[in-house]
Amino acid sequence: MKKVSDPKEAKVVEISYDSQLWNEFREGDELAFGRIYEEYVDVLFNYGKKFSSDRELVKDCVQDFFLYLREKRVGLGATTSIKFYLLRSFRRRLFNYITKTGMTQHQTPTDLEFQIEVQDCSVQNFIEEEANDFMVKKLNKSLEQLTAKEREAVFFYYYEGIGYKEIADIMEFSHVSSARRLIYTALNNLKGILHEPVY
């Protein structure tokens, strides 16, 4: 993929690349499947770990998911964003997988916890250089106090760079405004929590 300096042009190139790669995969290209697997297996694994601390369960689910994609690829829809398509599909499959294993006997998929920490974010190096351990502790403590849905929305928006519309689709909201409102609420809650003392 060629390098471009203009953000808008870069987005168009990314969409074009994703569309082409996804279509090649759907048409049976094994190299395309391999590239998709290599690029997104860790993304899905790290996302899955935020719902379950059982690494083997999450790993099995990710592997099963890719096997499912490979088997059903002819019937899969088109997409301009492979990451969005995979996260949306994997989220549903993960919930079903966890429920079927009996790991959440007293929970429904919507009750599952979603855990993130400051060090998950791409700004980790900045935080390590510019902030002290106290601030990191305070930020992590604040994230813990958000609801599971708020944490997940913040993860998608700030950590994965996914837009409101895609977040609404992934989290199965009927309106884009629900995703936007959830993120605004989470940020307001974070601001309030950050002004509280950490013990």
mmCIF file with all atom_site columns, C-alpha atoms in Angstrom:
data_model
loop_
_atom_site.group_PDB
_atom_site.id
_atom_site.type_symbol
_atom_site.label_atom_id
_atom_site.label_alt_id
_atom_site.label_comp_id
_atom_site.label_asym_id
_atom_site.label_entity_id
_atom_site.label_seq_id
_atom_site.pdbx_PDB_ins_code
_atom_site.Cartn_x
_atom_site.Cartn_y
_atom_site.Cartn_z
_atom_site.occupancy
_atom_site.B_iso_or_equiv
_atom_site.pdbx_formal_charge
_atom_site.auth_seq_id
_atom_site.auth_comp_id
_atom_site.auth_asym_id
_atom_site.auth_atom_id
_atom_site.pdbx_PDB_model_num
ATOM 1   C CA . MET A 1 1   ? 0.000   0.000   0.000  1.00 0.00 ? 1   MET A CA 1
ATOM 2   C CA . LYS A 1 2   ? 1.482   3.353   -1.008 1.00 0.00 ? 2   LYS A CA 1
ATOM 3   C CA . LYS A 1 3   ? 2.281   5.945   1.635  1.00 0.00 ? 3   LYS A CA 1
ATOM 4   C CA . VAL A 1 4   ? 0.200   9.111   1.613  1.00 0.00 ? 4   VAL A CA 1
ATOM 5   C CA . SER A 1 5   ? 0.513   12.249  3.693  1.00 0.00 ? 5   SER A CA 1
ATOM 6   C CA . ASP A 1 6   ? -3.033  13.614  3.381  1.00 0.00 ? 6   ASP A CA 1
ATOM 7   C CA . PRO A 1 7   ? -5.322  12.002  6.031  1.00 0.00 ? 7   PRO A CA 1
ATOM 8   C CA . LYS A 1 8   ? -8.366  12.003  3.710  1.00 0.00 ? 8   LYS A CA 1
ATOM 9   C CA . GLU A 1 9   ? -6.396  10.378  0.913  1.00 0.00 ? 9   GLU A CA 1
ATOM 10  C CA . ALA A 1 10  ? -4.944  7.881   3.385  1.00 0.00 ? 10  ALA A CA 1
ATOM 11  C CA . LYS A 1 11  ? -8.474  6.920   4.460  1.00 0.00 ? 11  LYS A CA 1
ATOM 12  C CA . VAL A 1 12  ? -9.513  6.342   0.840  1.00 0.00 ? 12  VAL A CA 1
ATOM 13  C CA . VAL A 1 13  ? -6.434  4.193   0.222  1.00 0.00 ? 13  VAL A CA 1
ATOM 14  C CA . GLU A 1 14  ? -7.146  2.198   3.398  1.00 0.00 ? 14  GLU A CA 1
ATOM 15  C CA . ILE A 1 15  ? -10.760 1.608   2.371  1.00 0.00 ? 15  ILE A CA 1
ATOM 16  C CA . SER A 1 16  ? -9.695  0.587   -1.132 1.00 0.00 ? 16  SER A CA 1
ATOM 17  C CA . TYR A 1 17  ? -7.059  -1.789  0.266  1.00 0.00 ? 17  TYR A CA 1
ATOM 18  C CA . ASP A 1 18  ? -9.521  -3.338  2.738  1.00 0.00 ? 18  ASP A CA 1
ATOM 19  C CA . SER A 1 19  ? -12.190 -3.783  0.059  1.00 0.00 ? 19  SER A CA 1
ATOM 20  C CA . GLN A 1 20  ? -9.760  -5.425  -2.338 1.00 0.00 ? 20  GLN A CA 1
ATOM 21  C CA . LEU A 1 21  ? -8.201  -7.712  0.276  1.00 0.00 ? 21  LEU A CA 1
ATOM 22  C CA . TRP A 1 22  ? -11.609 -8.755  1.627  1.00 0.00 ? 22  TRP A CA 1
ATOM 23  C CA . ASN A 1 23  ? -12.953 -9.485  -1.852 1.00 0.00 ? 23  ASN A CA 1
ATOM 24  C CA . GLU A 1 24  ? -9.876  -11.579 -2.682 1.00 0.00 ? 24  GLU A CA 1
ATOM 25  C CA . PHE A 1 25  ? -10.452 -13.540 0.519  1.00 0.00 ? 25  PHE A CA 1
ATOM 26  C CA . ARG A 1 26  ? -14.143 -14.084 -0.306 1.00 0.00 ? 26  ARG A CA 1
ATOM 27  C CA . GLU A 1 27  ? -13.137 -15.337 -3.755 1.00 0.00 ? 27  GLU A CA 1
ATOM 28  C CA . GLY A 1 28  ? -10.956 -18.052 -2.228 1.00 0.00 ? 28  GLY A CA 1
ATOM 29  C CA . ASP A 1 29  ? -7.499  -16.456 -2.150 1.00 0.00 ? 29  ASP A CA 1
ATOM 30  C CA . GLU A 1 30  ? -5.597  -18.243 0.651  1.00 0.00 ? 30  GLU A CA 1
ATOM 31  C CA . LEU A 1 31  ? -2.871  -15.569 0.737  1.00 0.00 ? 31  LEU A CA 1
ATOM 32  C CA . ALA A 1 32  ? -5.542  -12.937 1.380  1.00 0.00 ? 32  ALA A CA 1
ATOM 33  C CA . PHE A 1 33  ? -6.949  -15.060 4.215  1.00 0.00 ? 33  PHE A CA 1
ATOM 34  C CA . GLY A 1 34  ? -3.434  -15.384 5.660  1.00 0.00 ? 34  GLY A CA 1
ATOM 35  C CA . ARG A 1 35  ? -2.882  -11.620 5.557  1.00 0.00 ? 35  ARG A CA 1
ATOM 36  C CA . ILE A 1 36  ? -6.210  -10.963 7.283  1.00 0.00 ? 36  ILE A CA 1
ATOM 37  C CA . TYR A 1 37  ? -5.423  -13.571 9.928  1.00 0.00 ? 37  TYR A CA 1
ATOM 38  C CA . GLU A 1 38  ? -1.937  -12.193 10.616 1.00 0.00 ? 38  GLU A CA 1
ATOM 39  C CA . GLU A 1 39  ? -3.167  -8.613  10.811 1.00 0.00 ? 39  GLU A CA 1
ATOM 40  C CA . TYR A 1 40  ? -6.204  -9.155  13.029 1.00 0.00 ? 40  TYR A CA 1
ATOM 41  C CA . VAL A 1 41  ? -5.693  -12.285 15.145 1.00 0.00 ? 41  VAL A CA 1
ATOM 42  C CA . ASP A 1 42  ? -4.020  -10.279 17.929 1.00 0.00 ? 42  ASP A CA 1
ATOM 43  C CA . VAL A 1 43  ? -6.615  -7.489  17.670 1.00 0.00 ? 43  VAL A CA 1
ATOM 44  C CA . LEU A 1 44  ? -9.437  -9.968  18.266 1.00 0.00 ? 44  LEU A CA 1
ATOM 45  C CA . PHE A 1 45  ? -7.535  -11.863 20.967 1.00 0.00 ? 45  PHE A CA 1
ATOM 46  C CA . ASN A 1 46  ? -6.789  -8.664  22.905 1.00 0.00 ? 46  ASN A CA 1
ATOM 47  C CA . TYR A 1 47  ? -10.403 -7.547  22.542 1.00 0.00 ? 47  TYR A CA 1
ATOM 48  C CA . GLY A 1 48  ? -11.696 -10.931 23.731 1.00 0.00 ? 48  GLY A CA 1
ATOM 49  C CA . LYS A 1 49  ? -9.451  -10.850 26.821 1.00 0.00 ? 49  LYS A CA 1
ATOM 50  C CA . LYS A 1 50  ? -11.307 -7.771  27.987 1.00 0.00 ? 50  LYS A CA 1
ATOM 51  C CA . PHE A 1 51  ? -14.429 -9.907  28.432 1.00 0.00 ? 51  PHE A CA 1
ATOM 52  C CA . SER A 1 52  ? -12.762 -13.018 29.876 1.00 0.00 ? 52  SER A CA 1
ATOM 53  C CA . SER A 1 53  ? -9.530  -13.641 31.784 1.00 0.00 ? 53  SER A CA 1
ATOM 54  C CA . ASP A 1 54  ? -9.495  -17.218 30.466 1.00 0.00 ? 54  ASP A CA 1
ATOM 55  C CA . ARG A 1 55  ? -6.832  -16.854 27.771 1.00 0.00 ? 55  ARG A CA 1
ATOM 56  C CA . GLU A 1 56  ? -7.342  -20.382 26.421 1.00 0.00 ? 56  GLU A CA 1
ATOM 57  C CA . LEU A 1 57  ? -11.076 -19.842 26.050 1.00 0.00 ? 57  LEU A CA 1
ATOM 58  C CA . VAL A 1 58  ? -10.517 -16.598 24.159 1.00 0.00 ? 58  VAL A CA 1
ATOM 59  C CA . LYS A 1 59  ? -7.796  -18.186 22.014 1.00 0.00 ? 59  LYS A CA 1
ATOM 60  C CA . ASP A 1 60  ? -10.102 -21.088 21.118 1.00 0.00 ? 60  ASP A CA 1
ATOM 61  C CA . CYS A 1 61  ? -12.888 -18.683 20.264 1.00 0.00 ? 61  CYS A CA 1
ATOM 62  C CA . VAL A 1 62  ? -10.613 -16.622 17.988 1.00 0.00 ? 62  VAL A CA 1
ATOM 63  C CA . GLN A 1 63  ? -9.385  -19.760 16.186 1.00 0.00 ? 63  GLN A CA 1
ATOM 64  C CA . ASP A 1 64  ? -12.938 -21.061 15.768 1.00 0.00 ? 64  ASP A CA 1
ATOM 65  C CA . PHE A 1 65  ? -13.978 -17.660 14.455 1.00 0.00 ? 65  PHE A CA 1
ATOM 66  C CA . PHE A 1 66  ? -11.321 -17.656 11.735 1.00 0.00 ? 66  PHE A CA 1
ATOM 67  C CA . LEU A 1 67  ? -12.198 -21.230 10.788 1.00 0.00 ? 67  LEU A CA 1
ATOM 68  C CA . TYR A 1 68  ? -15.823 -20.142 10.523 1.00 0.00 ? 68  TYR A CA 1
ATOM 69  C CA . LEU A 1 69  ? -14.860 -17.185 8.295  1.00 0.00 ? 69  LEU A CA 1
ATOM 70  C CA . ARG A 1 70  ? -12.799 -19.427 6.040  1.00 0.00 ? 70  ARG A CA 1
ATOM 71  C CA . GLU A 1 71  ? -15.599 -21.952 5.717  1.00 0.00 ? 71  GLU A CA 1
ATOM 72  C CA . LYS A 1 72  ? -18.364 -19.388 5.116  1.00 0.00 ? 72  LYS A CA 1
ATOM 73  C CA . ARG A 1 73  ? -16.403 -16.816 3.113  1.00 0.00 ? 73  ARG A CA 1
ATOM 74  C CA . VAL A 1 74  ? -18.437 -17.172 -0.078 1.00 0.00 ? 74  VAL A CA 1
ATOM 75  C CA . GLY A 1 75  ? -21.558 -16.052 1.773  1.00 0.00 ? 75  GLY A CA 1
ATOM 76  C CA . LEU A 1 76  ? -19.928 -13.169 3.676  1.00 0.00 ? 76  LEU A CA 1
ATOM 77  C CA . GLY A 1 77  ? -20.914 -9.608  2.836  1.00 0.00 ? 77  GLY A CA 1
ATOM 78  C CA . ALA A 1 78  ? -18.645 -6.952  1.382  1.00 0.00 ? 78  ALA A CA 1
ATOM 79  C CA . THR A 1 79  ? -16.919 -4.408  3.620  1.00 0.00 ? 79  THR A CA 1
ATOM 80  C CA . THR A 1 80  ? -14.759 -1.308  3.351  1.00 0.00 ? 80  THR A CA 1
ATOM 81  C CA . SER A 1 81  ? -13.298 -1.879  6.841  1.00 0.00 ? 81  SER A CA 1
ATOM 82  C CA . ILE A 1 82  ? -12.053 -5.349  7.734  1.00 0.00 ? 82  ILE A CA 1
ATOM 83  C CA . LYS A 1 83  ? -11.409 -4.386  11.366 1.00 0.00 ? 83  LYS A CA 1
ATOM 84  C CA . PHE A 1 84  ? -14.968 -3.159  11.817 1.00 0.00 ? 84  PHE A CA 1
ATOM 85  C CA . TYR A 1 85  ? -16.451 -6.229  10.123 1.00 0.00 ? 85  TYR A CA 1
ATOM 86  C CA . LEU A 1 86  ? -14.370 -8.638  12.226 1.00 0.00 ? 86  LEU A CA 1
ATOM 87  C CA . LEU A 1 87  ? -14.978 -6.874  15.551 1.00 0.00 ? 87  LEU A CA 1
ATOM 88  C CA . ARG A 1 88  ? -18.725 -6.735  14.973 1.00 0.00 ? 88  ARG A CA 1
ATOM 89  C CA . SER A 1 89  ? -18.947 -10.419 13.976 1.00 0.00 ? 89  SER A CA 1
ATOM 90  C CA . PHE A 1 90  ? -16.487 -11.626 16.622 1.00 0.00 ? 90  PHE A CA 1
ATOM 91  C CA . ARG A 1 91  ? -18.291 -9.791  19.439 1.00 0.00 ? 91  ARG A CA 1
ATOM 92  C CA . ARG A 1 92  ? -21.502 -11.744 18.835 1.00 0.00 ? 92  ARG A CA 1
ATOM 93  C CA . ARG A 1 93  ? -19.647 -15.023 18.448 1.00 0.00 ? 93  ARG A CA 1
ATOM 94  C CA . LEU A 1 94  ? -17.618 -14.399 21.620 1.00 0.00 ? 94  LEU A CA 1
ATOM 95  C CA . PHE A 1 95  ? -20.749 -13.767 23.693 1.00 0.00 ? 95  PHE A CA 1
ATOM 96  C CA . ASN A 1 96  ? -22.291 -16.991 22.410 1.00 0.00 ? 96  ASN A CA 1
ATOM 97  C CA . TYR A 1 97  ? -19.057 -18.882 22.994 1.00 0.00 ? 97  TYR A CA 1
ATOM 98  C CA . ILE A 1 98  ? -18.685 -17.706 26.599 1.00 0.00 ? 98  ILE A CA 1
ATOM 99  C CA . THR A 1 99  ? -22.347 -18.424 27.354 1.00 0.00 ? 99  THR A CA 1
ATOM 100 C CA . LYS A 1 100 ? -22.184 -21.941 25.867 1.00 0.00 ? 100 LYS A CA 1
ATOM 101 C CA . THR A 1 101 ? -19.103 -22.833 27.936 1.00 0.00 ? 101 THR A CA 1
ATOM 102 C CA . GLY A 1 102 ? -21.086 -22.143 31.101 1.00 0.00 ? 102 GLY A CA 1
ATOM 103 C CA . MET A 1 103 ? -18.615 -19.516 32.277 1.00 0.00 ? 103 MET A CA 1
ATOM 104 C CA . THR A 1 104 ? -21.426 -17.029 32.916 1.00 0.00 ? 104 THR A CA 1
ATOM 105 C CA . GLN A 1 105 ? -24.235 -19.015 34.479 1.00 0.00 ? 105 GLN A CA 1
ATOM 106 C CA . HIS A 1 106 ? -25.668 -15.978 36.257 1.00 0.00 ? 106 HIS A CA 1
ATOM 107 C CA . GLN A 1 107 ? -24.968 -13.462 33.511 1.00 0.00 ? 107 GLN A CA 1
ATOM 108 C CA . THR A 1 108 ? -26.372 -12.564 30.133 1.00 0.00 ? 108 THR A CA 1
ATOM 109 C CA . PRO A 1 109 ? -24.008 -11.442 27.354 1.00 0.00 ? 109 PRO A CA 1
ATOM 110 C CA . THR A 1 110 ? -24.925 -7.799  28.032 1.00 0.00 ? 110 THR A CA 1
ATOM 111 C CA . ASP A 1 111 ? -23.828 -8.223  31.675 1.00 0.00 ? 111 ASP A CA 1
ATOM 112 C CA . LEU A 1 112 ? -20.294 -9.311  30.784 1.00 0.00 ? 112 LEU A CA 1
ATOM 113 C CA . GLU A 1 113 ? -17.596 -7.074  32.191 1.00 0.00 ? 113 GLU A CA 1
ATOM 114 C CA . PHE A 1 114 ? -15.270 -5.170  29.893 1.00 0.00 ? 114 PHE A CA 1
ATOM 115 C CA . GLN A 1 115 ? -11.857 -4.338  31.349 1.00 0.00 ? 115 GLN A CA 1
ATOM 116 C CA . ILE A 1 116 ? -9.404  -1.780  29.990 1.00 0.00 ? 116 ILE A CA 1
ATOM 117 C CA . GLU A 1 117 ? -6.390  -0.057  31.476 1.00 0.00 ? 117 GLU A CA 1
ATOM 118 C CA . VAL A 1 118 ? -4.378  2.986   30.523 1.00 0.00 ? 118 VAL A CA 1
ATOM 119 C CA . GLN A 1 119 ? -1.482  0.825   29.305 1.00 0.00 ? 119 GLN A CA 1
ATOM 120 C CA . ASP A 1 120 ? -3.769  -0.724  26.666 1.00 0.00 ? 120 ASP A CA 1
ATOM 121 C CA . CYS A 1 121 ? -3.845  2.599   24.873 1.00 0.00 ? 121 CYS A CA 1
ATOM 122 C CA . SER A 1 122 ? -1.446  3.839   22.217 1.00 0.00 ? 122 SER A CA 1
ATOM 123 C CA . VAL A 1 123 ? -0.580  6.803   24.471 1.00 0.00 ? 123 VAL A CA 1
ATOM 124 C CA . GLN A 1 124 ? 1.189   4.490   26.939 1.00 0.00 ? 124 GLN A CA 1
ATOM 125 C CA . ASN A 1 125 ? 4.646   5.856   26.115 1.00 0.00 ? 125 ASN A CA 1
ATOM 126 C CA . PHE A 1 126 ? 3.449   9.417   26.533 1.00 0.00 ? 126 PHE A CA 1
ATOM 127 C CA . ILE A 1 127 ? 1.923   8.587   29.903 1.00 0.00 ? 127 ILE A CA 1
ATOM 128 C CA . GLU A 1 128 ? 5.086   6.791   31.028 1.00 0.00 ? 128 GLU A CA 1
ATOM 129 C CA . GLU A 1 129 ? 7.211   9.784   30.052 1.00 0.00 ? 129 GLU A CA 1
ATOM 130 C CA . GLU A 1 130 ? 4.967   12.627  31.158 1.00 0.00 ? 130 GLU A CA 1
ATOM 131 C CA . ALA A 1 131 ? 2.920   11.253  34.056 1.00 0.00 ? 131 ALA A CA 1
ATOM 132 C CA . ASN A 1 132 ? 3.884   9.553   37.288 1.00 0.00 ? 132 ASN A CA 1
ATOM 133 C CA . ASP A 1 133 ? 2.638   6.270   38.729 1.00 0.00 ? 133 ASP A CA 1
ATOM 134 C CA . PHE A 1 134 ? 0.003   8.092   40.749 1.00 0.00 ? 134 PHE A CA 1
ATOM 135 C CA . MET A 1 135 ? -1.658  9.512   37.655 1.00 0.00 ? 135 MET A CA 1
ATOM 136 C CA . VAL A 1 136 ? -1.673  6.128   35.905 1.00 0.00 ? 136 VAL A CA 1
ATOM 137 C CA . LYS A 1 137 ? -3.229  4.589   39.020 1.00 0.00 ? 137 LYS A CA 1
ATOM 138 C CA . LYS A 1 138 ? -5.848  7.314   39.127 1.00 0.00 ? 138 LYS A CA 1
ATOM 139 C CA . LEU A 1 139 ? -6.754  6.884   35.441 1.00 0.00 ? 139 LEU A CA 1
ATOM 140 C CA . ASN A 1 140 ? -7.048  3.109   35.796 1.00 0.00 ? 140 ASN A CA 1
ATOM 141 C CA . LYS A 1 141 ? -9.164  3.528   38.925 1.00 0.00 ? 141 LYS A CA 1
ATOM 142 C CA . SER A 1 142 ? -11.419 5.906   37.016 1.00 0.00 ? 142 SER A CA 1
ATOM 143 C CA . LEU A 1 143 ? -11.814 3.490   34.096 1.00 0.00 ? 143 LEU A CA 1
ATOM 144 C CA . GLU A 1 144 ? -12.789 0.731   36.533 1.00 0.00 ? 144 GLU A CA 1
ATOM 145 C CA . GLN A 1 145 ? -15.672 2.846   37.793 1.00 0.00 ? 145 GLN A CA 1
ATOM 146 C CA . LEU A 1 146 ? -17.252 3.268   34.357 1.00 0.00 ? 146 LEU A CA 1
ATOM 147 C CA . THR A 1 147 ? -19.946 0.823   33.322 1.00 0.00 ? 147 THR A CA 1
ATOM 148 C CA . ALA A 1 148 ? -18.930 -2.099  31.101 1.00 0.00 ? 148 ALA A CA 1
ATOM 149 C CA . LYS A 1 149 ? -20.661 -0.514  28.099 1.00 0.00 ? 149 LYS A CA 1
ATOM 150 C CA . GLU A 1 150 ? -18.947 2.835   28.715 1.00 0.00 ? 150 GLU A CA 1
ATOM 151 C CA . ARG A 1 151 ? -15.532 1.137   28.885 1.00 0.00 ? 151 ARG A CA 1
ATOM 152 C CA . GLU A 1 152 ? -16.205 -0.769  25.677 1.00 0.00 ? 152 GLU A CA 1
ATOM 153 C CA . ALA A 1 153 ? -17.326 2.370   23.825 1.00 0.00 ? 153 ALA A CA 1
ATOM 154 C CA . VAL A 1 154 ? -14.248 4.283   25.038 1.00 0.00 ? 154 VAL A CA 1
ATOM 155 C CA . PHE A 1 155 ? -12.046 1.372   23.929 1.00 0.00 ? 155 PHE A CA 1
ATOM 156 C CA . PHE A 1 156 ? -13.497 1.378   20.414 1.00 0.00 ? 156 PHE A CA 1
ATOM 157 C CA . TYR A 1 157 ? -13.436 5.164   19.999 1.00 0.00 ? 157 TYR A CA 1
ATOM 158 C CA . TYR A 1 158 ? -10.099 6.105   21.546 1.00 0.00 ? 158 TYR A CA 1
ATOM 159 C CA . TYR A 1 159 ? -8.069  2.900   21.424 1.00 0.00 ? 159 TYR A CA 1
ATOM 160 C CA . GLU A 1 160 ? -9.188  1.435   18.082 1.00 0.00 ? 160 GLU A CA 1
ATOM 161 C CA . GLY A 1 161 ? -10.134 4.657   16.289 1.00 0.00 ? 161 GLY A CA 1
ATOM 162 C CA . ILE A 1 162 ? -13.620 3.435   15.358 1.00 0.00 ? 162 ILE A CA 1
ATOM 163 C CA . GLY A 1 163 ? -16.343 6.000   14.582 1.00 0.00 ? 163 GLY A CA 1
ATOM 164 C CA . TYR A 1 164 ? -19.745 6.454   16.223 1.00 0.00 ? 164 TYR A CA 1
ATOM 165 C CA . LYS A 1 165 ? -21.702 4.700   13.449 1.00 0.00 ? 165 LYS A CA 1
ATOM 166 C CA . GLU A 1 166 ? -19.462 1.630   13.553 1.00 0.00 ? 166 GLU A CA 1
ATOM 167 C CA . ILE A 1 167 ? -19.570 1.555   17.366 1.00 0.00 ? 167 ILE A CA 1
ATOM 168 C CA . ALA A 1 168 ? -23.366 1.644   17.231 1.00 0.00 ? 168 ALA A CA 1
ATOM 169 C CA . ASP A 1 169 ? -23.336 -1.297  14.801 1.00 0.00 ? 169 ASP A CA 1
ATOM 170 C CA . ILE A 1 170 ? -20.824 -3.352  16.780 1.00 0.00 ? 170 ILE A CA 1
ATOM 171 C CA . MET A 1 171 ? -22.605 -2.774  20.090 1.00 0.00 ? 171 MET A CA 1
ATOM 172 C CA . GLU A 1 172 ? -25.987 -3.313  18.403 1.00 0.00 ? 172 GLU A CA 1
ATOM 173 C CA . PHE A 1 173 ? -27.500 0.104   19.151 1.00 0.00 ? 173 PHE A CA 1
ATOM 174 C CA . SER A 1 174 ? -30.444 1.098   16.981 1.00 0.00 ? 174 SER A CA 1
ATOM 175 C CA . HIS A 1 175 ? -29.263 4.728   16.676 1.00 0.00 ? 175 HIS A CA 1
ATOM 176 C CA . VAL A 1 176 ? -25.834 6.319   16.146 1.00 0.00 ? 176 VAL A CA 1
ATOM 177 C CA . SER A 1 177 ? -26.775 8.917   18.754 1.00 0.00 ? 177 SER A CA 1
ATOM 178 C CA . SER A 1 178 ? -26.775 6.160   21.395 1.00 0.00 ? 178 SER A CA 1
ATOM 179 C CA . ALA A 1 179 ? -23.070 5.504   20.798 1.00 0.00 ? 179 ALA A CA 1
ATOM 180 C CA . ARG A 1 180 ? -22.252 9.220   20.797 1.00 0.00 ? 180 ARG A CA 1
ATOM 181 C CA . ARG A 1 181 ? -24.226 9.771   24.011 1.00 0.00 ? 181 ARG A CA 1
ATOM 182 C CA . LEU A 1 182 ? -22.568 6.777   25.692 1.00 0.00 ? 182 LEU A CA 1
ATOM 183 C CA . ILE A 1 183 ? -19.080 8.122   24.968 1.00 0.00 ? 183 ILE A CA 1
ATOM 184 C CA . TYR A 1 184 ? -20.006 11.636  26.129 1.00 0.00 ? 184 TYR A CA 1
ATOM 185 C CA . THR A 1 185 ? -21.446 10.167  29.328 1.00 0.00 ? 185 THR A CA 1
ATOM 186 C CA . ALA A 1 186 ? -18.303 8.102   29.877 1.00 0.00 ? 186 ALA A CA 1
ATOM 187 C CA . LEU A 1 187 ? -16.070 11.158  29.420 1.00 0.00 ? 187 LEU A CA 1
ATOM 188 C CA . ASN A 1 188 ? -18.176 13.231  31.805 1.00 0.00 ? 188 ASN A CA 1
ATOM 189 C CA . ASN A 1 189 ? -18.040 10.424  34.364 1.00 0.00 ? 189 ASN A CA 1
ATOM 190 C CA . LEU A 1 190 ? -14.271 10.164  33.939 1.00 0.00 ? 190 LEU A CA 1
ATOM 191 C CA . LYS A 1 191 ? -13.870 13.902  34.533 1.00 0.00 ? 191 LYS A CA 1
ATOM 192 C CA . GLY A 1 192 ? -15.894 13.655  37.749 1.00 0.00 ? 192 GLY A CA 1
ATOM 193 C CA . ILE A 1 193 ? -14.054 10.569  38.972 1.00 0.00 ? 193 ILE A CA 1
ATOM 194 C CA . LEU A 1 194 ? -10.616 12.038  38.223 1.00 0.00 ? 194 LEU A CA 1
ATOM 195 C CA . HIS A 1 195 ? -11.331 14.874  40.632 1.00 0.00 ? 195 HIS A CA 1
ATOM 196 C CA . GLU A 1 196 ? -11.965 12.396  43.450 1.00 0.00 ? 196 GLU A CA 1
ATOM 197 C CA . PRO A 1 197 ? -9.060  11.300  45.704 1.00 0.00 ? 197 PRO A CA 1
ATOM 198 C CA . VAL A 1 198 ? -7.448  7.876   45.057 1.00 0.00 ? 198 VAL A CA 1
ATOM 199 C CA . TYR A 1 199 ? -6.644  5.794   48.128 1.00 0.00 ? 199 TYR A CA 1
#
